[in-house]
XYZ file of N, CA, C and O in Angstrom:
560
model
N 18.957 128.777 331.672
C 18.680 128.753 329.875
C 18.213 127.638 329.494
O 17.305 128.163 328.467
N 18.003 126.615 330.276
C 17.136 125.364 329.861
C 15.590 125.442 330.062
O 15.262 124.940 329.274
N 15.226 126.278 331.117
C 13.823 126.995 330.991
C 13.271 127.848 329.841
O 12.361 127.618 329.674
N 14.529 128.417 329.756
C 14.101 129.500 327.982
C 14.101 128.603 327.134
O 13.347 129.052 326.341
N 14.379 127.731 326.810
C 14.723 126.785 325.581
C 13.082 125.893 325.988
O 12.308 126.131 324.519
N 12.479 125.271 326.869
C 11.359 125.265 327.261
C 10.131 125.884 327.201
O 9.325 125.801 326.104
N 10.373 126.767 327.544
C 9.181 128.095 327.089
C 9.148 128.587 325.692
O 8.465 128.438 325.027
N 10.058 128.412 324.823
C 10.542 129.100 323.708
C 9.822 127.445 322.572
O 9.072 128.007 321.648
N 10.500 126.580 322.813
C 9.398 125.466 322.497
C 8.039 124.959 322.664
O 7.174 125.188 321.788
N 7.573 125.636 323.535
C 5.925 125.604 324.195
C 5.256 126.634 323.464
O 4.593 126.142 322.768
N 6.018 127.983 322.787
C 5.125 128.658 322.659
C 5.439 128.497 320.830
O 4.127 128.769 320.306
N 6.542 127.798 320.490
C 6.439 127.647 319.376
C 5.439 126.297 318.811
O 4.930 126.367 317.481
N 5.374 125.526 319.477
C 4.289 124.257 319.134
C 2.648 124.906 319.444
O 2.420 123.922 318.569
N 2.652 126.086 320.120
C 1.425 126.833 320.288
C 0.666 127.273 319.173
O 0.221 126.960 318.289
N 1.852 127.955 318.578
C 1.860 128.841 317.218
C 1.642 127.535 316.236
O 1.146 127.840 315.246
N 2.508 126.698 316.213
C 2.127 125.563 315.066
C 1.104 125.014 315.207
O 0.320 124.441 314.020
N 0.442 124.724 316.125
C -1.073 124.124 316.167
C -1.976 125.224 315.543
O -2.879 124.919 315.051
N -1.858 126.781 316.433
C -2.508 127.575 315.214
C -2.585 127.784 313.707
O -3.486 127.596 313.186
N -1.231 127.776 313.089
C -0.982 128.276 312.017
C -1.517 126.636 311.569
O -2.066 126.799 309.977
N -1.186 125.388 311.605
C -2.117 124.147 310.781
C -3.002 124.366 310.821
O -3.686 123.579 309.899
N -3.936 124.328 311.783
C -4.879 124.627 312.016
C -5.751 125.647 310.770
O -7.376 125.533 310.041
N -4.844 126.540 310.518
C -5.581 127.768 309.135
C -5.683 126.936 308.133
O -6.428 126.959 307.213
N -4.564 125.614 307.830
C -4.628 124.767 306.564
C -6.007 124.077 306.408
O -6.746 124.108 305.724
N -5.920 123.571 307.975
C -6.984 122.397 307.607
C -8.310 122.287 308.406
O -8.660 121.249 308.397
N -8.295 123.693 309.025
C -9.999 123.973 309.671
C -9.642 123.671 311.075
O -8.570 123.698 311.499
N -10.895 123.618 311.456
C -10.994 123.118 312.682
C -10.469 121.850 313.809
O -9.860 121.062 312.845
N -9.994 122.113 315.186
C -9.050 121.318 315.429
C -9.860 120.323 316.247
O -10.849 120.172 315.991
N -9.301 118.981 316.205
C -10.149 117.873 316.560
C -10.060 118.186 318.614
O -9.346 119.321 318.656
N -11.212 117.355 319.077
C -11.028 117.763 320.674
C -9.381 117.638 321.280
O -9.185 117.804 322.020
N -8.529 116.408 321.074
C -7.666 116.092 321.286
C -6.571 117.203 321.354
O -6.153 117.857 322.063
N -6.670 118.108 319.679
C -5.685 118.762 319.523
C -5.701 120.048 320.351
O -5.515 120.960 320.851
N -7.453 120.172 320.505
C -8.243 121.489 321.246
C -6.927 121.661 322.916
O -6.723 122.466 323.523
N -7.332 120.254 323.250
C -7.224 119.859 324.704
C -5.778 119.773 325.068
O -4.694 120.779 325.930
N -4.769 119.901 324.172
C -3.159 119.781 323.927
C -2.670 121.092 323.917
O -1.779 121.506 324.433
N -3.696 122.154 322.852
C -2.709 123.400 322.912
C -3.134 124.249 324.087
O -2.931 124.855 324.723
N -4.558 123.898 324.871
C -4.548 124.129 326.712
C -3.728 124.088 326.956
O -3.104 124.499 327.853
N -3.036 122.505 327.168
C -2.234 121.828 327.964
C -0.643 122.904 327.984
O -0.443 123.474 328.685
N -0.136 123.171 326.759
C 0.668 123.974 326.397
C 0.398 125.398 326.901
O 1.506 125.655 327.461
N -0.642 125.961 326.892
C -1.167 127.457 327.529
C -0.555 127.192 328.751
O -0.081 128.112 329.540
N -1.172 126.293 329.738
C -1.107 126.280 330.794
C 0.360 125.700 331.207
O 0.577 126.512 332.100
N 1.146 125.327 330.498
C 2.508 125.045 331.218
C 3.288 126.151 330.882
O 4.177 126.132 331.661
N 2.683 127.168 330.164
C 3.384 128.558 330.276
C 2.939 129.223 330.935
O 4.004 129.858 331.702
N 1.557 129.414 331.509
C 1.258 130.162 332.296
C 1.368 129.926 333.552
O 1.577 130.729 335.228
N 1.563 128.829 333.975
C 1.171 127.929 335.506
C 2.461 128.564 336.385
O 2.278 129.243 337.142
N 3.772 128.341 335.785
C 4.824 128.806 336.341
C 4.762 130.498 336.903
O 5.752 131.084 337.786
N 4.492 131.098 336.253
C 4.026 132.484 336.437
C 3.537 132.932 337.475
O 3.602 134.081 338.235
N 2.821 131.755 338.148
C 1.657 132.319 339.440
C 1.982 131.256 340.200
O 1.095 130.172 340.124
N 2.803 130.982 341.009
C 3.269 130.306 341.808
C 2.146 129.853 342.781
O 2.243 128.535 343.105
N 1.188 130.773 343.507
C 0.059 130.327 344.091
C -0.895 129.278 343.591
O -1.899 129.172 344.156
N -1.192 129.427 342.303
C -1.895 128.462 341.354
C -1.228 127.019 341.274
O -0.302 126.785 340.505
N -1.595 126.339 342.032
C -1.568 124.748 342.225
C -2.438 124.819 340.816
O -3.254 124.776 340.462
N -1.791 123.357 340.396
C -2.222 122.313 339.629
C -3.835 121.792 339.729
O -4.786 122.077 338.862
N -4.190 121.622 341.295
C -5.325 121.873 341.412
C -6.374 122.968 341.102
O -7.732 122.441 340.612
N -6.190 124.122 341.565
C -6.400 125.492 341.130
C -6.952 125.296 339.710
O -7.803 125.642 339.314
N -5.624 125.201 339.416
C -5.802 125.285 337.459
C -6.756 124.251 337.044
O -7.422 124.604 336.064
N -6.934 122.970 337.664
C -7.697 121.995 337.012
C -9.288 122.511 337.457
O -10.031 122.248 336.292
N -9.212 123.219 338.393
C -10.658 123.798 338.757
C -11.188 124.957 338.048
O -12.195 124.685 337.581
N -9.830 125.656 337.609
C -10.256 126.937 336.476
C -11.007 126.262 335.509
O -11.832 126.695 334.804
N -10.285 125.364 334.823
C -10.663 124.649 333.306
C -11.997 123.843 333.514
O -12.700 124.225 332.640
N -12.089 123.507 334.720
C -13.259 122.736 335.007
C -14.816 124.061 335.603
O -16.063 123.654 334.968
N -14.039 125.662 335.485
C -15.246 126.288 335.427
C -15.048 127.217 336.937
O -16.188 127.636 336.865
N -14.304 126.722 337.988
C -14.489 126.929 338.724
C -13.082 128.258 338.799
O -12.276 127.921 339.075
N -13.879 129.540 338.982
C -12.585 130.778 339.205
C -12.694 131.295 340.448
O -13.543 131.743 340.986
N -11.615 130.949 341.363
C -11.606 131.396 342.954
C -11.503 133.291 342.769
O -10.899 133.635 341.530
N -12.073 134.024 343.941
C -12.039 134.995 343.924
C -10.663 135.635 343.913
O -10.531 135.911 345.395
N -9.590 135.408 343.161
C -8.285 135.520 344.058
C -7.549 136.205 342.473
O -7.740 136.063 341.328
N -6.623 137.543 342.804
C -5.934 138.501 342.143
C -4.997 137.063 341.380
O -5.173 137.022 339.937
N -4.314 136.498 341.507
C -3.329 135.631 341.436
C -4.331 134.484 339.769
O -3.825 134.071 338.685
N -5.630 133.904 340.666
C -6.348 133.134 339.759
C -7.095 133.720 338.319
O -6.402 133.289 337.145
N -7.441 134.988 338.829
C -7.455 135.860 337.737
C -6.530 136.241 336.806
O -6.771 136.436 335.655
N -5.445 136.663 337.250
C -4.275 137.186 336.536
C -3.693 135.934 335.658
O -3.269 135.894 334.575
N -3.338 134.636 336.052
C -3.582 133.547 335.391
C -4.436 133.428 334.318
O -4.032 132.842 332.961
N -5.917 133.680 334.185
C -6.457 133.379 333.396
C -6.301 134.428 332.511
O -6.427 133.733 330.805
N -5.884 135.526 332.872
C -5.320 136.662 332.076
C -4.604 136.210 330.854
O -4.595 136.173 329.794
N -3.553 135.561 331.236
C -2.078 134.736 330.857
C -2.585 133.979 329.443
O -2.373 133.773 328.568
N -3.532 133.294 329.877
C -4.064 132.378 329.158
C -4.599 132.749 327.968
O -4.800 132.543 326.553
N -5.704 133.862 328.138
C -6.517 134.580 327.766
C -5.879 135.218 326.361
O -5.830 135.430 325.247
N -4.664 135.633 327.158
C -3.661 136.803 326.252
C -2.749 135.721 325.240
O -2.599 136.074 324.220
N -2.291 134.398 325.654
C -2.089 133.163 324.764
C -2.895 133.131 323.485
O -2.080 132.907 322.335
N -4.240 132.974 324.180
C -4.990 132.449 322.831
C -5.563 133.906 321.983
O -6.158 133.480 321.107
N -4.823 134.794 322.667
C -5.153 135.994 321.349
C -6.414 136.364 321.303
O -7.055 137.207 320.659
N -7.179 136.269 322.760
C -8.690 136.991 322.853
C -8.535 137.986 323.879
O -9.686 138.809 323.929
N -7.586 138.603 324.539
C -7.418 139.487 325.372
C -6.023 140.337 325.380
O -4.999 139.289 324.669
N -6.104 141.495 324.985
C -4.432 142.387 325.057
C -4.808 143.167 325.809
O -5.805 143.960 325.384
N -4.021 143.387 327.053
C -4.083 144.902 327.832
C -5.200 144.976 328.312
O -6.332 145.821 328.496
N -6.263 143.975 328.950
C -7.137 144.251 329.756
C -8.695 143.942 328.487
O -9.499 144.317 329.114
N -8.391 144.235 327.390
C -9.533 144.193 326.320
C -10.099 143.250 325.635
O -8.641 142.228 325.062
N -11.285 142.623 325.947
C -11.550 141.743 325.141
C -11.297 141.718 323.361
O -11.969 142.307 322.890
N -11.188 141.041 322.652
C -10.826 141.052 321.459
C -12.132 139.783 320.697
O -11.303 138.705 320.254
N -13.134 140.819 320.503
C -13.897 139.472 319.770
C -13.776 138.821 318.570
O -13.857 137.767 318.459
N -13.431 139.648 317.555
C -13.198 138.999 316.208
C -11.847 138.372 316.283
O -12.202 137.032 315.862
N -10.757 138.631 316.864
C -9.836 137.185 316.898
C -10.285 136.115 318.173
O -9.928 135.006 317.883
N -11.384 136.310 318.786
C -11.596 135.146 319.707
C -12.471 134.146 318.593
O -12.400 132.950 318.579
N -13.568 135.181 317.934
C -14.006 134.178 316.915
C -13.102 133.318 315.764
O -13.720 131.970 315.674
N -12.533 133.788 315.469
C -11.129 133.395 314.748
C -10.450 132.195 315.445
O -10.390 130.875 314.759
N -9.735 132.212 316.658
C -10.161 131.221 317.471
C -10.491 130.539 317.854
O -10.272 128.919 317.727
N -11.717 130.476 317.701
C -12.776 129.692 318.127
C -12.611 128.216 316.656
O -12.630 127.381 316.450
N -12.684 129.447 315.491
C -12.778 128.660 314.061
C -11.285 127.461 314.197
O -11.484 126.515 313.360
N -10.325 128.156 314.699
C -8.994 127.641 314.528
C -8.619 126.343 315.169
O -8.320 125.213 315.175
N -9.448 126.983 316.619
C -8.940 125.652 318.022
C -9.950 124.620 318.403
O -9.958 123.848 319.113
N -10.849 124.911 317.628
C -12.719 124.585 318.353
C -13.397 122.811 317.170
O -13.027 123.570 316.167
N -13.040 121.964 317.914
C -13.843 121.008 317.218
C -15.181 121.258 316.433
O -15.837 122.571 316.872
N -15.516 121.380 315.133
C -16.893 121.694 314.727
C -18.243 122.075 315.489
O -18.889 122.706 315.527
N -18.049 120.864 316.102
C -19.483 120.316 316.984
C -19.405 121.642 318.371
O -20.119 121.710 318.952
N -18.528 122.088 318.552
C -18.061 123.225 319.566
C -18.742 124.521 318.911
O -18.528 125.219 319.914
N -18.507 124.682 317.544
C -17.976 126.269 317.342
C -19.128 126.896 317.369
O -19.226 128.358 317.846
N -20.605 126.362 317.049
C -21.634 127.394 317.339
C -21.979 127.976 319.043
O -22.667 129.170 318.902
N -21.506 126.931 319.686
C -21.985 127.161 321.185
C -21.206 128.455 321.885
O -21.418 129.382 322.291
N -19.930 128.022 321.402
C -18.800 128.923 321.676
C -18.868 130.364 321.229
O -18.810 131.345 321.607
N -19.333 130.392 319.665
C -19.664 131.891 318.943
C -20.470 132.796 319.840
O -20.521 133.888 319.913
N -21.308 131.601 320.320
C -22.785 132.524 320.919
C -22.418 132.827 321.991
O -23.220 133.781 322.513
N -21.634 132.374 323.002
C -21.173 132.821 324.432
C -20.179 134.263 323.893
O -20.335 135.171 324.795
N -19.529 133.725 322.912
C -18.435 135.418 322.288
C -19.424 136.337 322.679
O -19.077 137.401 323.200
N -20.328 136.027 321.591
C -21.289 137.261 321.245
C -22.265 137.950 322.478
O -22.024 139.117 323.005
N -22.784 137.040 323.430
C -22.958 137.298 324.952
C -22.418 138.148 325.833
O -22.530 138.955 326.777
N -21.538 137.580 325.385
C -19.980 138.404 326.787
C -19.288 139.124 326.083
O -17.906 140.063 326.952
N -19.034 139.665 324.650
C -17.905 140.569 324.471
C -18.080 142.215 324.861
O -16.797 142.345 324.984
N -19.230 142.472 325.480
C -19.240 143.465 326.511
C -18.746 143.545 327.939
O -18.762 144.363 328.877
N -18.435 142.460 328.702
C -19.114 142.115 329.865
C -18.180 142.958 330.281
O -17.750 143.057 331.830
N -16.787 143.031 330.027
C -15.294 143.874 330.880
C -15.423 144.952 329.885
O -14.403 145.548 330.764
N -16.395 145.882 329.598
C -16.272 147.253 329.000
C -16.110 148.110 330.332
O -16.811 148.002 331.522
N -14.972 148.785 330.246
C -14.680 149.738 331.657
C -14.192 149.180 332.567
O -13.565 149.918 333.655
N -13.858 147.744 332.765
C -13.315 147.530 333.951
C -11.761 147.917 333.592
O -10.916 147.558 332.489
N -11.198 148.203 334.329
C -9.433 148.831 333.759
C -8.441 148.018 334.115
O -7.140 148.114 333.574
N -8.867 146.789 335.528
C -7.376 146.139 335.835
C -7.364 144.707 334.679
O -8.436 144.331 334.717
N -6.040 144.714 334.176
C -6.054 143.462 332.994
C -6.864 142.069 333.737
O -7.395 141.128 332.880
N -6.277 141.858 334.598
C -6.684 140.521 335.299
C -8.359 140.585 335.817
O -8.973 139.683 335.595
N -8.951 141.588 336.315
C -10.309 141.741 336.626
C -10.842 141.429 335.511
O -11.869 140.640 335.481
N -10.573 142.055 334.271
C -11.181 142.164 333.469
C -11.219 140.689 332.443
O -12.555 140.051 331.791
N -10.282 140.214 332.908
C -9.879 138.737 332.206
C -11.119 137.860 332.886
O -11.500 136.678 332.737
N -11.045 137.960 334.625
C -12.161 137.118 335.111
C -13.078 137.673 335.138
O -14.304 136.246 334.950
N -13.481 138.721 334.665
C -15.219 139.253 334.147
C -15.342 138.104 333.160
O -16.774 137.956 332.649
N -14.421 138.403 332.252
C -14.827 137.635 330.860
C -15.181 136.182 331.168
O -16.038 135.528 330.611
N -13.761 135.549 331.803
C -14.531 133.854 331.933
C -15.432 133.705 332.690
O -16.368 132.700 332.762
N -15.541 134.264 333.888
C -17.177 134.249 334.716
C -18.383 134.409 333.599
O -19.069 133.656 333.614
N -18.308 135.537 332.692
C -19.422 135.605 331.480
C -19.240 134.268 331.194
O -20.484 133.996 330.573
N -18.769 133.953 330.275
C -18.156 133.067 329.294
C -18.796 131.829 330.103
O -19.546 130.897 329.791
N -18.460 131.356 331.379
C -18.740 130.178 332.000
C -20.163 130.566 332.189
O -20.974 128.985 332.436
N -20.840 131.494 332.465
C -22.307 130.919 332.604
C -23.291 131.001 331.475
O -24.402 130.515 331.448
N -22.330 131.161 330.205
C -23.497 131.250 328.858
C -23.644 130.093 328.434
O -22.964 129.040 328.310
């Protein structure tokens, strides 16, 4: 029961961060990393083969060619509302950039999203699609 309360609190915290930014504009870098940390805390327990070290590597841009790693990325991208059921949500991603990114990050990230918006078209597996999007964004 305690873990359900913790999970609900983390999800509510992420939602609150998103909604506060709707009012005040882009997030600070500290807020961006805090939101990412909350998402990581929700997704990491779902994939016990993903250690904190592997998650740190993914955050740094190194995605292992492994189902669990790609599914972990899918979990993060779904929490960010940029993927849903293996589909990249380009317009929602642009909105998340405006909400979650500091102003000096926005142009670069929007350009990367535009370059990668069709990268996972035709990929049937949700985790593979997330891995494809992640890899495309990392290169851009």
